[in-house]
Coordinates of C-alpha atoms in Angstrom, one line a residue:
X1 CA 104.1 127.1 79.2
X2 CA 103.7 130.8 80.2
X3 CA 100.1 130.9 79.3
X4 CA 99.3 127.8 81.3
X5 CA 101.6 129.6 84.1
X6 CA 99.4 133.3 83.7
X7 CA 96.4 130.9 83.5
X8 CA 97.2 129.3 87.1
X9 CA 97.8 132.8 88.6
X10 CA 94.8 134.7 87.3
X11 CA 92.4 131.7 88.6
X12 CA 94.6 131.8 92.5
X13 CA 94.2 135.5 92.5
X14 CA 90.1 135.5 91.2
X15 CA 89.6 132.9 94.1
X16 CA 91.2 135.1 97.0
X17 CA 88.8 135.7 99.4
X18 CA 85.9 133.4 98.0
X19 CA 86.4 130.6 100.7
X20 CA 85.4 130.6 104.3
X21 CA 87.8 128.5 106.5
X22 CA 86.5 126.9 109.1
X23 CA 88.8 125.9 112.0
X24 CA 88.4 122.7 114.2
X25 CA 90.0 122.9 118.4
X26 CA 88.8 121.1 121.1
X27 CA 90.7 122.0 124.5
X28 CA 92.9 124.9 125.1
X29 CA 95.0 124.8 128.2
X30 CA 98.6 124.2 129.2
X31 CA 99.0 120.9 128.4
X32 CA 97.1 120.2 125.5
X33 CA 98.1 121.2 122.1
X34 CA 97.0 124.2 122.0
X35 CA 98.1 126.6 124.6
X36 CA 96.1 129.9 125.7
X37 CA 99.0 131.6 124.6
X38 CA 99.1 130.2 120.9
X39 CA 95.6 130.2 120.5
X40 CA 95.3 134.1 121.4
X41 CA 97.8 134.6 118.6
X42 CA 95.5 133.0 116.6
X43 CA 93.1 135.5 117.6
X44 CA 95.2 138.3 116.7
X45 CA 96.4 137.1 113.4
X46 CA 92.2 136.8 112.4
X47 CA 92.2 140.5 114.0
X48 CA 95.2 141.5 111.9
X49 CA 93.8 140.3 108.5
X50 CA 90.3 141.9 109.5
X51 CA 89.1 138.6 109.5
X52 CA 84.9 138.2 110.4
X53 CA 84.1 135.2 112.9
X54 CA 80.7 134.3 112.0
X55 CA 78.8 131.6 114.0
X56 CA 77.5 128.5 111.9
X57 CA 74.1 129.6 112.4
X58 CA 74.8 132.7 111.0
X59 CA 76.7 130.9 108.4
X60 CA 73.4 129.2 107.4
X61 CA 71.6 132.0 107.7
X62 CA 73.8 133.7 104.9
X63 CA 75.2 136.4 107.5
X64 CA 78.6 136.0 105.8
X65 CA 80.4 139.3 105.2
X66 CA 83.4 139.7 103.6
X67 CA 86.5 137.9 105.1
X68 CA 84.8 135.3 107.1
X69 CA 85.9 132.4 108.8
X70 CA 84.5 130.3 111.5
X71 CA 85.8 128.9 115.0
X72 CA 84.7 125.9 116.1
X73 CA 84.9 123.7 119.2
X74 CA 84.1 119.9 119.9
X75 CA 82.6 118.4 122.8
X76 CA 82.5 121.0 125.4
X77 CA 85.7 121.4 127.8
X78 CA 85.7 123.4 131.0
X79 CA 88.3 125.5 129.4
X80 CA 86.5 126.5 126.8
X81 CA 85.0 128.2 129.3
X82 CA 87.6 128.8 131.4
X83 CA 90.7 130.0 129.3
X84 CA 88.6 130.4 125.7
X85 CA 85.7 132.6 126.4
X86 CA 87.6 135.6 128.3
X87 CA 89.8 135.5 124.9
X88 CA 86.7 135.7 122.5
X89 CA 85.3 138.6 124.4
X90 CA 88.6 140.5 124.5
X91 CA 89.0 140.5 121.1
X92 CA 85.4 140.3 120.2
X93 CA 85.2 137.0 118.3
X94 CA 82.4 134.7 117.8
X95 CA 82.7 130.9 118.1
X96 CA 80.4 127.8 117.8
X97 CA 81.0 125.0 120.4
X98 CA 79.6 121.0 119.5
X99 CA 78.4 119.9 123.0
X100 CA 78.6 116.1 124.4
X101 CA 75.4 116.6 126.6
X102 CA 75.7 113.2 128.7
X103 CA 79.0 115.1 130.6
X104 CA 77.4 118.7 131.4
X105 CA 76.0 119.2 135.4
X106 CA 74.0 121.9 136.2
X107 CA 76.6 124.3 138.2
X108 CA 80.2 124.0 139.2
X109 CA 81.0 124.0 143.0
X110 CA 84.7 125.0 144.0
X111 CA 87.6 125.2 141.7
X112 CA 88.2 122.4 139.0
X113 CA 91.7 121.3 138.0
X114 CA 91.7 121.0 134.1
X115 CA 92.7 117.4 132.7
X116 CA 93.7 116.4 129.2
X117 CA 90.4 115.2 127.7
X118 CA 91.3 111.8 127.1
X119 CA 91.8 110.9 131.1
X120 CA 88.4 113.1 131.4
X121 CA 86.5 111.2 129.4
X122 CA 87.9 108.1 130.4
X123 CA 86.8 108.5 134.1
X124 CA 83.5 110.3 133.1
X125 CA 82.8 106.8 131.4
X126 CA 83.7 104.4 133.8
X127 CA 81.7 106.9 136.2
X128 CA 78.5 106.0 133.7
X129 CA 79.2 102.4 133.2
X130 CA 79.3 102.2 137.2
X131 CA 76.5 104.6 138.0
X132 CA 74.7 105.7 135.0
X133 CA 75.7 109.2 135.6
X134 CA 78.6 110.7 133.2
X135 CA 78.6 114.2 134.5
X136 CA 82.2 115.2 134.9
X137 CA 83.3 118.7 136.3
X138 CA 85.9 118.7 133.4
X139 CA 83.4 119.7 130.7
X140 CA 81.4 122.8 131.3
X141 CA 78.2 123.8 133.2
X142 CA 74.8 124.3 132.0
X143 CA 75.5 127.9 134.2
X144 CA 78.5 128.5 132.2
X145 CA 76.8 127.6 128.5
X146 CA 74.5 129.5 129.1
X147 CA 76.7 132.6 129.9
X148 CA 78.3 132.2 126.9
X149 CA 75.2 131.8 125.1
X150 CA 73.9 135.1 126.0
X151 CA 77.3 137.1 125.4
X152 CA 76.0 136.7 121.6
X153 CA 79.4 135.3 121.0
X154 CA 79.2 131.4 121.1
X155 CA 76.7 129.6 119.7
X156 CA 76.2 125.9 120.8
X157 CA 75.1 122.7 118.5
X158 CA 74.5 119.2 118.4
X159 CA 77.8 116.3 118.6
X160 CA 76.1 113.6 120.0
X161 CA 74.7 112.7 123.4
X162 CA 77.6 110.5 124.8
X163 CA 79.9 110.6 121.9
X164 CA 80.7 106.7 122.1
X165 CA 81.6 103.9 119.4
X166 CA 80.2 100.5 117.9
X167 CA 81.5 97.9 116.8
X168 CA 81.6 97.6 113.3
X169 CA 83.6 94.0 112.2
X170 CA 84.0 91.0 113.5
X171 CA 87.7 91.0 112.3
X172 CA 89.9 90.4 115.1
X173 CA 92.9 93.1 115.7
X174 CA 94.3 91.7 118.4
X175 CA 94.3 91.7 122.5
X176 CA 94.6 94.1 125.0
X177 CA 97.7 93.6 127.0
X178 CA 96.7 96.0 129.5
X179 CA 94.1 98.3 130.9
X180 CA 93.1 100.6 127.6
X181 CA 92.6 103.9 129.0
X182 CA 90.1 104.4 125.7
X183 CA 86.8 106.0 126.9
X184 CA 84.9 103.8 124.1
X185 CA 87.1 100.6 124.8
X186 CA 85.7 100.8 128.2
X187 CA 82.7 101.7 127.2
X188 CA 82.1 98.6 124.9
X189 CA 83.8 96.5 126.8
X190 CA 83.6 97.2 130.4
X191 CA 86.6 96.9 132.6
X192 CA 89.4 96.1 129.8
X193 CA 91.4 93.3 130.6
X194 CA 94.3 91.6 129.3
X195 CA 93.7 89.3 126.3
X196 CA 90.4 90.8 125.6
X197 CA 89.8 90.3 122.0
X198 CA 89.9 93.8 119.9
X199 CA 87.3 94.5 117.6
X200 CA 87.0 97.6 114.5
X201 CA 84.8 100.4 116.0
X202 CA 83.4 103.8 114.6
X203 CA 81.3 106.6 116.3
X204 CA 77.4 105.1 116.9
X205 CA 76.1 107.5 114.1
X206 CA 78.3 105.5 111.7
X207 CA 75.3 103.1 110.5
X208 CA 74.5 99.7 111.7
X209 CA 76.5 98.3 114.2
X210 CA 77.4 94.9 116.1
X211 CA 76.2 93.9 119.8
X212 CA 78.3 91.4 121.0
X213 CA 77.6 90.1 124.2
X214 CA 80.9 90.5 127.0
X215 CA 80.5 87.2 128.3
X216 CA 82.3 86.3 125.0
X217 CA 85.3 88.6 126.2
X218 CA 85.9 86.2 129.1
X219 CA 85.6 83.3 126.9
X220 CA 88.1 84.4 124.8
X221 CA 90.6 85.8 126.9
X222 CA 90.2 82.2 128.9
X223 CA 91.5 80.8 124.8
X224 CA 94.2 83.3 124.7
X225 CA 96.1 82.4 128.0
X226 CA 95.5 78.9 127.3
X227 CA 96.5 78.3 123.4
X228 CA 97.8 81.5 122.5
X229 CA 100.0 84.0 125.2
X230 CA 103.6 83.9 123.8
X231 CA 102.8 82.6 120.4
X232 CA 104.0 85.0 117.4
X233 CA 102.3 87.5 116.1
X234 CA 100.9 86.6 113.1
X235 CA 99.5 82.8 114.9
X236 CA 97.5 85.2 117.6
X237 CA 95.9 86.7 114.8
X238 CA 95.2 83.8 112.5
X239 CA 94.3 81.1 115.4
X240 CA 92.1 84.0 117.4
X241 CA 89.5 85.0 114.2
X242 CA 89.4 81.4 113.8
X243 CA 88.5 81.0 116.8
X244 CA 86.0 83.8 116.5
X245 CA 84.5 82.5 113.7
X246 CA 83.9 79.4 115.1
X247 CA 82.5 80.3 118.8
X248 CA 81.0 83.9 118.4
X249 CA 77.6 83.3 117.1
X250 CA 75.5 82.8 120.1
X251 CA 77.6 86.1 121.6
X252 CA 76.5 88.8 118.2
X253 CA 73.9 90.3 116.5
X254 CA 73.9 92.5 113.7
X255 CA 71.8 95.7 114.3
X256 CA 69.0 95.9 111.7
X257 CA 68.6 98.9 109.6
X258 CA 65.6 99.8 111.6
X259 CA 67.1 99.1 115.0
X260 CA 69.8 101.4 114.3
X261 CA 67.8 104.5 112.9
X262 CA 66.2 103.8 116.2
X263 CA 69.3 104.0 117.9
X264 CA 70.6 107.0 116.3
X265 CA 67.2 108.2 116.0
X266 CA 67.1 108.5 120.1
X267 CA 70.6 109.8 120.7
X268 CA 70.1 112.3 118.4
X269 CA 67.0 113.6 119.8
X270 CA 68.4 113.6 123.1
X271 CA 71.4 115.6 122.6
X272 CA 69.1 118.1 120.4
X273 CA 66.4 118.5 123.2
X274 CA 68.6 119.1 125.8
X275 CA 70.4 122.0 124.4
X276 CA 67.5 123.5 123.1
X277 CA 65.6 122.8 126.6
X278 CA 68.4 124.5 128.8
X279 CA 69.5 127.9 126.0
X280 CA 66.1 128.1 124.6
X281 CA 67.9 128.0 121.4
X282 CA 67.8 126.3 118.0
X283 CA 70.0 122.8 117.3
X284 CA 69.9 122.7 113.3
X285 CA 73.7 121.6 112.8
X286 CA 75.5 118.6 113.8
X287 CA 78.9 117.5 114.0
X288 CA 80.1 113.9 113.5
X289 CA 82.0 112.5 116.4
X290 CA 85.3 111.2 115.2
X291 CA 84.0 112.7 111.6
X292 CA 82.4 109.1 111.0
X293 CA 79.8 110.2 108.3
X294 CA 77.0 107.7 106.7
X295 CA 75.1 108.8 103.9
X296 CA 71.8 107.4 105.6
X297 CA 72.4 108.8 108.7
X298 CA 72.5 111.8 107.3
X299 CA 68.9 111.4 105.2
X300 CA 67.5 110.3 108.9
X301 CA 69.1 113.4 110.9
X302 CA 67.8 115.9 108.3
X303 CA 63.9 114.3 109.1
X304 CA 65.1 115.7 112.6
X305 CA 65.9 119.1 111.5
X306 CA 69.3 119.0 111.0
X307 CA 69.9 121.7 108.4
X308 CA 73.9 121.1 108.2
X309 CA 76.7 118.3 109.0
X310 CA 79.9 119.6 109.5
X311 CA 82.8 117.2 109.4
X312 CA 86.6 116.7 109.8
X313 CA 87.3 116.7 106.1
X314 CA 90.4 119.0 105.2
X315 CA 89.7 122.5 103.0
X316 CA 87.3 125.0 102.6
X317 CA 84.0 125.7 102.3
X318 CA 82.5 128.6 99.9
X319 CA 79.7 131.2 100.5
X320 CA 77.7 128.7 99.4
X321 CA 78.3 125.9 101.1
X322 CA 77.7 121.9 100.9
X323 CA 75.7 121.7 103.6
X324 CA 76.1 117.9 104.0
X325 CA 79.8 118.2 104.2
X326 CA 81.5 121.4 106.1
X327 CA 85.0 120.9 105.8
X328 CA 87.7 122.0 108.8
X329 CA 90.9 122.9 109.5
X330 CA 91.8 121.0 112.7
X331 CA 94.3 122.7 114.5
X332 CA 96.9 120.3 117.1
X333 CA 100.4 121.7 116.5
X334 CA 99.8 124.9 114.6
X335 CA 102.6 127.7 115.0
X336 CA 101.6 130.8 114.6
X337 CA 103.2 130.4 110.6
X338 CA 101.1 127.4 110.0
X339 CA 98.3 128.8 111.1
X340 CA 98.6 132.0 108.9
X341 CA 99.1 129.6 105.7
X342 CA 96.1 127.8 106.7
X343 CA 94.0 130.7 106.6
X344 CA 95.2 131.9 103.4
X345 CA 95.0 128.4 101.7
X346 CA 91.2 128.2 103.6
X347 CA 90.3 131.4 102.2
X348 CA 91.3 130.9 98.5
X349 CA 88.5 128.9 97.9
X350 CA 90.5 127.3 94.5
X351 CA 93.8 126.2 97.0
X352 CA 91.4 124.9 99.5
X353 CA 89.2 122.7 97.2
X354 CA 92.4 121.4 95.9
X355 CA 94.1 121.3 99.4
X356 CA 91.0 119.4 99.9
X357 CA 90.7 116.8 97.5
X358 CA 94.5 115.5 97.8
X359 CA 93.8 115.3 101.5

C-alpha cells in the first residue's frame, strides 16, 4: 500500500506545472455572477502565483512560457469592455474574447445601462426577428474591439454569427405556459405563446437540424386548449407526441447533410469575415456556442481555417494541446478559494485530465 501511495505522489508532484488551465467567463458586472470585485481577485491570485496569461493564438503559436493559463470570454458583453478591460491593463493580463458578430454596432452613443445577458439577448432577438437588425448596445462596439485589439492584450475569435439553436427531435417536452424569455425559443418560434408545443434544440453548429414550419405551433396549441389543458401530466405528454406524429409531416423537414454544411458553412464564414474585415486580424479558433460539438462540423470548419475548437468540457489542456477539444474551467460562483483550487487542479496536468474525465 505505501508504494502504491509514494507512486501516486511522485506522478502529482512530476505533473505540477505541466497543464495550462484555461478559464471560461462571460459577463462581469454587479449582477451577474461574477462581480468586478471577485473577478480582480482573480486577477491578483494569477499575479500572486506568477501566473502567464497567454492569448489562444499565442497558445497555438507555441508562445507558452512557463506557468501559463489562459482567460477567455464568450460572446462579447459591453462589460467586457466596460468593467473587464481597465482590470486587464492594470494588472497587465492578456485575454481572448469569442464574439457573437450579429449583436456588435459600429460606435456607442451616450451611456448604456448594463443588463444580465439573458434579457440582452432576448430583446436583441426579438429586435432581429422584427427588423432583421440584432445590434444591441449591450454587447460591445466595433470602436471598442478594436481598442482592445490594439492594447495587445485581447485577442478576439470566432463563436458564431448569431449564436442561435435548431431543433433537433421531434420528441415532444411539453408546452409553454407562458411567454419564454429564451432568446432561441423566440427565435425558433416567434412570439412564444401558451401551449406551444416544445421541441429538443442544440446550437446550429450541432449537425443537421429540423425546420418545422410555425403554422404547426398554432395548430397545436388550438389541440392543447381543446383536448388537453388541465389533463395530467403524463396524458399531455403521451396524447401531444401522438398527436405530433400523426399531423406534423406536412409542417417538417429534415435538413440534408449537404444543406446543413451549407448552413454552417455560411454562418461560419460570416462571423469569421467580419472580425477579420473590421481588426485586420486572423480568425483561426472557434468556440462552440453552448459547447454543442459534432465531429463533422468540426472536419467542415477546419476546410475553413479553423486551426482550433475550444469547448466547455471540464480540465486541462497540456503544452501540447488537442486542438479539437480545448477544455475550460467555467467560472459562475467561484470564491476566491475555489478559484485558487481550480488553478492548481488546471495546472497539474495529471489532476486535471482526471478532474476531466469524471466530469
Amino acid at each position: 500500500m505505501i508504494y502504491i501511495l509514494i507512486i501516486v505522489v511522485l506522478a502529482v508532484i512530476i505533473f505540477i506545472g505541466k497543464g495550462i488551465p484555461v478559464f471560461l467567463y462571460h459577463q462581469v458586472n454587479s449582477f451577474s455572477n461574477i462581480t468586478p470585485e471577485l473577478f480582480e481577485e482573480h486577477l491578483k491570485i494569477l499575479k500572486s502565483k506568477k501566473m502567464n496569461t497567454i492569448t489562444v493564438s499565442e497558445y497555438g503559436r507555441k508562445e507558452t512560457p512557463k506557468n501559463s493559463v489562459l482567460i477567455t470570454f464568450d460572446d462579447g458583453y459591453y462589460d467586457n469592455y466596460k468593467i473587464v478591460f481597465p482590470l486587464l491593463k492594470k494588472y497587465n493580463m492578456k485575454a481572448t474574447i469569442f464574439l457573437n458578430t450579429l449583436y456588435i454596432g459600429e460606435r456607442r452613443w451616450g451611456e448604456t445601462k448594463i443588463e444580465k445577458n439573458g434579457i440582452a439577448n432576448y430583446n436583441a432577438i426579438k429586435k432581429y426577428n422584427a427588423l432583421n437588425d440584432g445590434v444591441t448596445e449591450q454587447y460591445m462596439t466595433w470602436a471598442e474591439i478594436k481598442e482592445m485589439y490594439e492594447s495587445g492584450l485581447v485577442d478576439f475569435q470566432a463563436h458564431s454569427h448569431k449564436h442561435m439553436a435548431i431543433f433537433k427531435k421531434l420528441e415532444f417536452q411539453g408546452v409553454f405556459e407562458k411567454d419564454s424569455m429564451d432568446c432561441t425559443d423566440v427565435f425558433l418560434y416567434g412570439d412564444i405563446e401558451e401551449g406551444f408545443p416544445k421541441f429538443p434544440k442544440r446550437g446550429e453548429y450541432s449537425g443537421k437540424g429540423i425546420i418545422i414550419n410555425r403554422e404547426f405551433f398554432k395548430k397545436f396549441q388550438e389541440y392543447y386548449f381543446k383536448n388537453l389543458k388541465g389533463k395530467s401530466e403524463k396524458e399531455i405528454l403521451s396524447l401531444g407526441q401522438e398527436y405530433i406524429d400523426k399531423h406534423i409531416e406536412p409542417y417538417v423537414m429534415i435538413e440534408t447533410e449537404e444543406d446543413a454544411e451549407l448552413r454552417i458553412k455560411d454562418e461560419f464564414i460570416l462571423n469569421k469575415t467580419i472580425i477579420e474585415g473590421k481588426l485586420n486580424n486572423k480568425v483561426e479558433y472557434f468556440c462552440w456556442p453552448w459547447g454543442h460539438r459534432d465531429k463533422k462540423v468540426v472536419e467542415l470548419l477546419k476546410t475553413l481555417g479553423v486551426k482550433g475548437f475550444i469547448t466547455t468540457k471540464k480540465g486541462t489542456n497540456s503544452y501540447s494541446p488537442n486542438w479539437n477539444m480545448i477544455r475550460r474551467i467555467e467560472l459562475r460562483k467561484f470564491t476566491p478559494e475555489k478559484f485558487k483550487i481550480n488553478l492548481m487542479v488546471g495546472r497539474n496536468l495529471l489532476i486535471g485530465k482526471i478532474y476531466g474525465w469524471l466530469s
